Amino acid sequence: MRSLVLGGALVGLIVLAALLSFLWTPYDPTLVDAALRLRGVDWAHWLGTDRFGRDVASQLMVGARTTLYVGLVAVGVAALVGTPLGLLAASGPRWLGELVARVNDLVLAFPALLLAIMLGAGFGASTGTAMIAIGVATVPSFARVARAAAMQVLTTEYVLAARSAGRRPLAISVRHVLPNVAGLLIVQSSVSFGIAVLAEAALSFLGLGTQPPTPSWGRMLQESQELLAVQPRLVVVPGVAIALAVLGFSLLGDGLRDRLDPRLKGVGDAGR
Amino acid sequence: MLAVDRLGVRAGELDLVTEVSFTVSAGERVGLIGESGSGKSLTATALLGLLPEELTASGSVRVAGVEHELVGAPERLLTKLRGSRLAMVFQEPMTALNPAMRVIDQVAEAREVHHPGRDRVLVEADALRLLEQVRLPEVATLARAYPHQLSGGQRQRVLLAMALANDPDVLVCDEPTTALDVTVQAQLLELILAGVAERGAALLFITHDLAVVATVCERVLVMYGGRVVEAGPVREVLTEPRHHYTRGLLDASDLESTDEHGRLHAIPGTVPAAGEFPSGCVFRTRCGRADEQCADLPPWTGVPDHGHACWHPVGGDS
């Protein structure tokens, strides 16, 4: 319960900041002003300015947008591809299940960073390629969770009852299995979102993700790394933002698991 | 309506159900009794072609009006028959309903599967009518509820409504009342009887409760070790059993008679695990009357729907 509230609050804060940035930011986050270089924290610039004189608070807000955008698309891709794959692997013929499991292992064994570099080399480094790379690398975890959970649901008596009522396998997968594994997939989404946030920051830090001038937390880190000794604030601020985002999504996932995991379900229902 | 001939279920080399033969005509109610592990539920699952992948069925299952043999029939055909010609009510009302679906949707689905393209409003009306037929209390509210909001008896009513949704010719009930309170049991049995009577359906009723068999069924099959050991009209089998296993079951159910130590009667020993039944008569390891002759498989005495398989029948040979 506590992790649900704390995780929800952190995620909510980031979402709020991102939404607010569409309407208002203290300054234009891309506005370069040599006169305002490396200003410390004061009333005009809450988190100071970077070495180009850009307002850090504004960059942070717009960066939240990038972070959420990348996470949303990457997790969306992974869920949309991985879930049907997992369901198919669970309910289809045995060889198909094996095939999906092996391809999963293959993708998991392939370094995600290498994939990102390859995609970046092929299609040019951008937020888009970063999203796709993270999404592809996340597909296996969804396929696995979906397959394992679906296999469990497929042994239940209500699936047998549905079969005895003449339901076809596809209909059973969609109508009976999917709703009963959805909880676990939501948990997986939250956990994967945290990982995607970190991955996006890492790719942008390496120059494989979001390109200037679009603000991104990973690039804020990278642009300030030489100033670590002089102006640690410039590294600490985006670093803390990334850490809090990852923590928030992980906690949210944890909290949701307590709520939605069927193995823990029924504990609270008993008294009703 | 339903004709089963030498039905067998195997797991690899292991015989789980052997040579089960019986018929159920339209409107007839036949019971299948025996202890847990005697192969009752497997027989039922095999009838609907729902055996788990690792089990194989042999023999013959025929349903009136269906050209095709059901054992080994293509899945397409079975899918079409399940729920429309053959329907089943399961033992565990707590787990046989999808927890994530409103009950009316589940009943509607059971109806819709075999009436594709029917207007959604009509299907829901059908579902509501079916739920009224099984006398689900407060239908208007409970139909919109999720399974966990219903009691066991209410859920079993819903399952019955689903099984009856397409007016099946054959209804198989696998211990439908075992998990319920006695008071609820009687109501549900009445509903099942009314449901099959209205439709002229054949009923195969699996249970281990002899009192239930006596109320519900006209004929009864006694199963032990995956074999039918005795069959006949309920009145006869339950009053003058020929097989010692049936005798044992009856003695064990009689709560008024006790042995010399003042204890209730019980069949000595326990049901062996699958594959560990003796050769010859499957019951001989627990039978007081067993001798060397019982090491040979006793032949079936009588006609398929009325007879027994025992070398030394209770009451002597006749």
mmCIF file of C-alpha atoms in Angstrom, chain A residues 94 156-169 171 175-177 179-180 265 269 272, chain B residues 48-50 53 79 82-83 86 88 90-92 95-101 105 109 113-114 148:
data_model
loop_
_atom_site.group_PDB
_atom_site.id
_atom_site.type_symbol
_atom_site.label_atom_id
_atom_site.label_comp_id
_atom_site.label_asym_id
_atom_site.label_seq_id
_atom_site.Cartn_x
_atom_site.Cartn_y
_atom_site.Cartn_z
ATOM 1 C CA ARG A 94 3.699 -26.918 -28.324
ATOM 2 C CA THR A 156 -8.288 -23.422 -14.578
ATOM 3 C CA GLU A 157 -11.705 -24.947 -14.484
ATOM 4 C CA TYR A 158 -13.372 -21.928 -16.033
ATOM 5 C CA VAL A 159 -11.295 -22.387 -19.152
ATOM 6 C CA LEU A 160 -12.308 -26.044 -19.177
ATOM 7 C CA ALA A 161 -15.898 -24.898 -18.705
ATOM 8 C CA ALA A 162 -15.547 -22.502 -21.619
ATOM 9 C CA ARG A 163 -14.185 -25.321 -23.746
ATOM 10 C CA SER A 164 -17.035 -27.564 -22.675
ATOM 11 C CA ALA A 165 -19.383 -24.804 -23.821
ATOM 12 C CA GLY A 166 -17.868 -25.009 -27.292
ATOM 13 C CA ARG A 167 -15.634 -21.932 -27.151
ATOM 14 C CA ARG A 168 -12.835 -21.855 -29.715
ATOM 15 C CA PRO A 169 -9.206 -21.465 -28.569
ATOM 16 C CA ALA A 171 -12.012 -16.774 -28.215
ATOM 17 C CA ARG A 175 -12.225 -13.446 -23.572
ATOM 18 C CA HIS A 176 -11.074 -15.648 -20.708
ATOM 19 C CA VAL A 177 -7.300 -15.610 -20.538
ATOM 20 C CA PRO A 179 -8.682 -10.354 -18.762
ATOM 21 C CA ASN A 180 -7.271 -12.654 -16.117
ATOM 22 C CA LYS A 265 -6.019 -12.009 -4.731
ATOM 23 C CA ASP A 269 -12.068 -10.770 -0.565
ATOM 24 C CA ARG A 272 -16.927 -9.990 2.051
ATOM 25 C CA LEU B 48 -16.791 -34.392 -24.231
ATOM 26 C CA GLY B 49 -13.379 -34.934 -25.741
ATOM 27 C CA LEU B 50 -11.798 -32.646 -23.139
ATOM 28 C CA GLU B 53 -3.220 -33.719 -24.083
ATOM 29 C CA THR B 79 -16.263 -27.703 -30.598
ATOM 30 C CA ARG B 82 -19.886 -29.070 -26.974
ATOM 31 C CA GLY B 83 -22.366 -26.785 -25.335
ATOM 32 C CA LEU B 86 -23.417 -32.157 -25.018
ATOM 33 C CA MET B 88 -21.415 -30.228 -18.669
ATOM 34 C CA PHE B 90 -18.587 -28.910 -13.145
ATOM 35 C CA GLN B 91 -17.925 -29.793 -9.566
ATOM 36 C CA GLU B 92 -16.345 -26.641 -8.253
ATOM 37 C CA THR B 95 -13.482 -21.993 -9.881
ATOM 38 C CA ALA B 96 -15.640 -22.858 -12.872
ATOM 39 C CA LEU B 97 -16.666 -19.253 -13.506
ATOM 40 C CA ASN B 98 -14.345 -16.660 -14.987
ATOM 41 C CA PRO B 99 -13.596 -14.240 -12.135
ATOM 42 C CA ALA B 100 -13.148 -11.324 -14.513
ATOM 43 C CA MET B 101 -16.523 -11.526 -16.268
ATOM 44 C CA ASP B 105 -21.947 -12.089 -19.885
ATOM 45 C CA GLU B 109 -21.464 -16.105 -24.138
ATOM 46 C CA VAL B 113 -21.245 -19.403 -29.127
ATOM 47 C CA HIS B 114 -23.874 -21.521 -30.798
ATOM 48 C CA HIS B 148 -16.955 -13.537 -6.291
#
